[in-house]
Amino acid sequence: MARVAVALTCTAEQRGELMALARSRTEEARLVERAKIVLACLEGKRNDAVGREFGVRPNTVGLWRKRFAAAGLAGLRDRARPGKTAKYGADLRLRVVRQLELPPPKGLASWDGASLAAALGASDDAVWRLLRREGVQLRRRRSWCVSTDPQFAAKPAPGPNRGPPILSAST
C-alpha cells in the first residue's frame, strides 16, 4: 500500500515568514534549508522530488512536512534535547562578580581564573567560559599612570566639568 504525504496548508503570513526565512543570510543554515523544503512541499511537490532538489533523503522531507503540519513555523526549530543538567546555575555570574569585587587571595596581586574558581568552588572551565562570555579579561590593563609625585593620589584629577587647578591667591 502506498504511503500518502501529509497535505500542507499555510496562511499568507506564514508563507511570507517562510520565504523570509528561506532567503535569510543570517539565520542558521539548517533552519533555512527546512524552510526551503517546506516551501517546495507547499508547491505540491512529492517528497522524493524535494529530496533530490535539496540533496536530502525523502524521509527527511517527510519529517519536516509533518512537523510543519503539526506545529507550523515553530515545528521547524530544533526540539530540546536531553543532556547533562547544568552543574552551575544562573547565580554563578552573580557569584563571580561579587568575588571579583573582593581583594584577591594572599600572595596574589589580582584574581586569576584558578584562584577565582577555587574561591567559588566551581570548575576552572566554567569560570573561564563565563568570563569569556561576559568579556572580562582578568590580567588586561587598559591604562595606567606612573607618577613620582608622592601626593599624586591625593590630588584631584581634572574632569570634563572642571577647569585647570585653581592657584592660591598668595601666588
CSV table of C-alpha atoms in Angstrom, one decimal:
chain,number,residue,atom,x,y,z
A,1,MET,CA,0.0,0.0,0.0
A,2,ALA,CA,1.4,3.4,-1.0
A,3,ARG,CA,2.0,6.0,1.7
A,4,VAL,CA,0.5,9.4,1.3
A,5,ALA,CA,2.3,12.5,2.4
A,6,VAL,CA,0.7,14.9,4.8
A,7,ALA,CA,-1.1,17.7,3.0
A,8,LEU,CA,0.2,21.1,3.9
A,9,THR,CA,-1.6,24.4,4.1
A,10,CYS,CA,-0.5,27.7,5.4
A,11,THR,CA,-1.7,31.3,5.7
A,12,ALA,CA,-0.2,34.1,3.7
A,13,GLU,CA,1.5,35.4,6.8
A,14,GLN,CA,3.2,32.0,7.4
A,15,ARG,CA,4.2,31.8,3.7
A,16,GLY,CA,5.8,35.3,4.0
A,17,GLU,CA,7.7,34.2,7.1
A,18,LEU,CA,8.8,31.0,5.4
A,19,MET,CA,10.0,32.9,2.4
A,20,ALA,CA,11.9,35.4,4.5
A,21,LEU,CA,13.5,32.6,6.4
A,22,ALA,CA,14.4,30.8,3.2
A,23,ARG,CA,16.2,33.9,1.9
A,24,SER,CA,17.9,34.8,5.2
A,25,ARG,CA,21.6,35.0,5.2
A,26,THR,CA,22.0,35.4,9.0
A,27,GLU,CA,19.7,32.5,10.2
A,28,GLU,CA,21.1,29.0,10.9
A,29,ALA,CA,21.7,27.1,7.6
A,30,ARG,CA,19.6,24.1,8.8
A,31,LEU,CA,16.6,26.4,9.5
A,32,VAL,CA,16.9,28.0,6.1
A,33,GLU,CA,17.1,24.5,4.4
A,34,ARG,CA,14.0,23.4,6.4
A,35,ALA,CA,12.1,26.5,5.3
A,36,LYS,CA,13.0,25.8,1.6
A,37,ILE,CA,11.9,22.2,2.0
A,38,VAL,CA,8.5,23.2,3.4
A,39,LEU,CA,8.1,25.9,0.6
A,40,ALA,CA,8.8,23.2,-2.0
A,41,CYS,CA,6.2,20.9,-0.4
A,42,LEU,CA,3.7,23.7,-0.3
A,43,GLU,CA,4.1,23.9,-4.1
A,44,GLY,CA,2.7,20.4,-4.3
A,45,LYS,CA,6.0,18.6,-5.0
A,46,ARG,CA,6.5,15.0,-3.9
A,47,ASN,CA,8.9,14.1,-1.1
A,48,ASP,CA,11.3,12.3,-3.4
A,49,ALA,CA,11.5,15.2,-5.8
A,50,VAL,CA,12.1,17.7,-3.0
A,51,GLY,CA,14.7,15.4,-1.5
A,52,ARG,CA,16.6,15.2,-4.9
A,53,GLU,CA,16.3,19.0,-5.2
A,54,PHE,CA,17.9,19.7,-1.8
A,55,GLY,CA,20.2,16.7,-1.5
A,56,VAL,CA,18.4,15.1,1.4
A,57,ARG,CA,16.5,11.8,1.8
A,58,PRO,CA,12.8,11.7,1.2
A,59,ASN,CA,12.1,10.6,4.8
A,60,THR,CA,13.8,13.9,5.9
A,61,VAL,CA,11.4,15.8,3.7
A,62,GLY,CA,8.6,13.9,5.3
A,63,LEU,CA,9.8,14.7,8.8
A,64,TRP,CA,9.8,18.4,8.1
A,65,ARG,CA,6.5,18.2,6.3
A,66,LYS,CA,4.9,16.5,9.3
A,67,ARG,CA,6.5,18.9,11.8
A,68,PHE,CA,5.3,21.9,9.9
A,69,ALA,CA,1.8,20.5,9.6
A,70,ALA,CA,1.6,19.8,13.3
A,71,ALA,CA,3.3,22.9,14.8
A,72,GLY,CA,3.7,25.5,12.0
A,73,LEU,CA,6.9,27.5,11.9
A,74,ALA,CA,7.8,26.5,15.5
A,75,GLY,CA,8.0,22.9,14.3
A,76,LEU,CA,11.0,23.8,12.1
A,77,ARG,CA,13.1,24.7,15.1
A,78,ASP,CA,15.1,22.1,16.9
A,79,ARG,CA,13.4,20.4,19.8
A,80,ALA,CA,15.0,20.5,23.3
A,81,ARG,CA,17.4,17.6,23.6
A,82,PRO,CA,18.1,15.6,26.7
A,83,GLY,CA,21.5,16.3,28.0
A,84,LYS,CA,23.5,16.7,31.1
A,85,THR,CA,21.9,19.0,33.5
A,86,ALA,CA,23.7,22.3,34.3
A,87,LYS,CA,26.0,21.9,37.2
A,88,TYR,CA,26.1,25.7,37.8
A,89,GLY,CA,23.0,27.8,37.7
A,90,ALA,CA,22.5,31.3,36.6
A,91,ASP,CA,23.7,32.5,40.0
A,92,LEU,CA,27.3,31.7,39.1
A,93,ARG,CA,27.6,35.0,37.2
A,94,LEU,CA,26.5,37.0,40.3
A,95,ARG,CA,28.8,35.0,42.5
A,96,VAL,CA,31.8,35.7,40.2
A,97,VAL,CA,31.0,39.4,40.1
A,98,ARG,CA,30.8,39.6,43.9
A,99,GLN,CA,34.0,37.6,44.2
A,100,LEU,CA,35.9,39.9,41.8
A,101,GLU,CA,34.9,42.9,44.0
A,102,LEU,CA,36.7,41.3,46.9
A,103,PRO,CA,40.5,41.5,47.3
A,104,PRO,CA,42.4,38.6,45.8
A,105,PRO,CA,43.9,35.8,48.0
A,106,LYS,CA,47.0,36.4,49.9
A,107,GLY,CA,50.1,36.3,47.7
A,108,LEU,CA,48.3,37.4,44.5
A,109,ALA,CA,48.1,41.0,43.1
A,110,SER,CA,44.9,40.2,41.2
A,111,TRP,CA,42.5,37.4,40.6
A,112,ASP,CA,43.2,34.7,38.2
A,113,GLY,CA,40.9,32.0,36.8
A,114,ALA,CA,42.2,29.2,39.0
A,115,SER,CA,42.0,31.2,42.3
A,116,LEU,CA,38.6,32.5,41.4
A,117,ALA,CA,37.3,29.0,40.7
A,118,ALA,CA,38.8,27.7,43.9
A,119,ALA,CA,37.2,30.5,45.9
A,120,LEU,CA,33.8,29.8,44.3
A,121,GLY,CA,34.0,26.1,44.5
A,122,ALA,CA,33.4,25.9,40.7
A,123,SER,CA,35.5,24.4,37.9
A,124,ASP,CA,38.1,26.4,36.1
A,125,ASP,CA,36.4,25.8,32.8
A,126,ALA,CA,33.0,27.1,34.0
A,127,VAL,CA,34.6,30.2,35.4
A,128,TRP,CA,36.6,30.9,32.2
A,129,ARG,CA,33.6,30.3,30.0
A,130,LEU,CA,31.6,32.8,32.0
A,131,LEU,CA,34.4,35.4,31.9
A,132,ARG,CA,34.8,35.0,28.2
A,133,ARG,CA,31.1,35.3,27.6
A,134,GLU,CA,31.0,38.5,29.7
A,135,GLY,CA,34.1,39.9,28.1
A,136,VAL,CA,36.1,40.1,31.3
A,137,GLN,CA,39.8,39.9,31.0
A,138,LEU,CA,41.4,39.5,34.4
A,139,ARG,CA,45.0,40.4,33.5
A,140,ARG,CA,44.3,43.2,31.0
A,141,ARG,CA,45.3,46.7,31.8
A,142,ARG,CA,43.7,49.4,29.7
A,143,SER,CA,45.6,52.3,31.1
A,144,TRP,CA,48.0,53.2,33.9
A,145,CYS,CA,49.8,56.2,35.2
A,146,VAL,CA,53.1,56.2,36.9
A,147,SER,CA,54.0,59.3,38.8
A,148,THR,CA,56.9,60.2,41.0
A,149,ASP,CA,54.8,62.8,42.9
A,150,PRO,CA,54.2,61.5,46.4
A,151,GLN,CA,50.9,63.5,46.6
A,152,PHE,CA,49.6,62.2,43.3
A,153,ALA,CA,46.7,60.1,44.7
A,154,ALA,CA,45.6,63.0,46.9
A,155,LYS,CA,45.3,65.5,44.1
A,156,PRO,CA,42.0,65.6,42.2
A,157,ALA,CA,42.1,64.7,38.5
A,158,PRO,CA,40.8,67.4,36.2
A,159,GLY,CA,37.5,66.3,34.8
A,160,PRO,CA,35.3,67.4,31.9
A,161,ASN,CA,33.4,69.9,34.1
A,162,ARG,CA,36.4,71.2,35.9
A,163,GLY,CA,38.9,73.7,34.7
A,164,PRO,CA,42.6,73.7,35.5
A,165,PRO,CA,43.5,73.6,39.2
A,166,ILE,CA,43.0,76.9,40.9
A,167,LEU,CA,46.1,78.5,42.3
A,168,SER,CA,46.1,80.1,45.7
A,169,ALA,CA,45.7,83.9,46.0
A,170,SER,CA,49.1,84.3,47.5
A,171,THR,CA,50.9,83.3,44.3
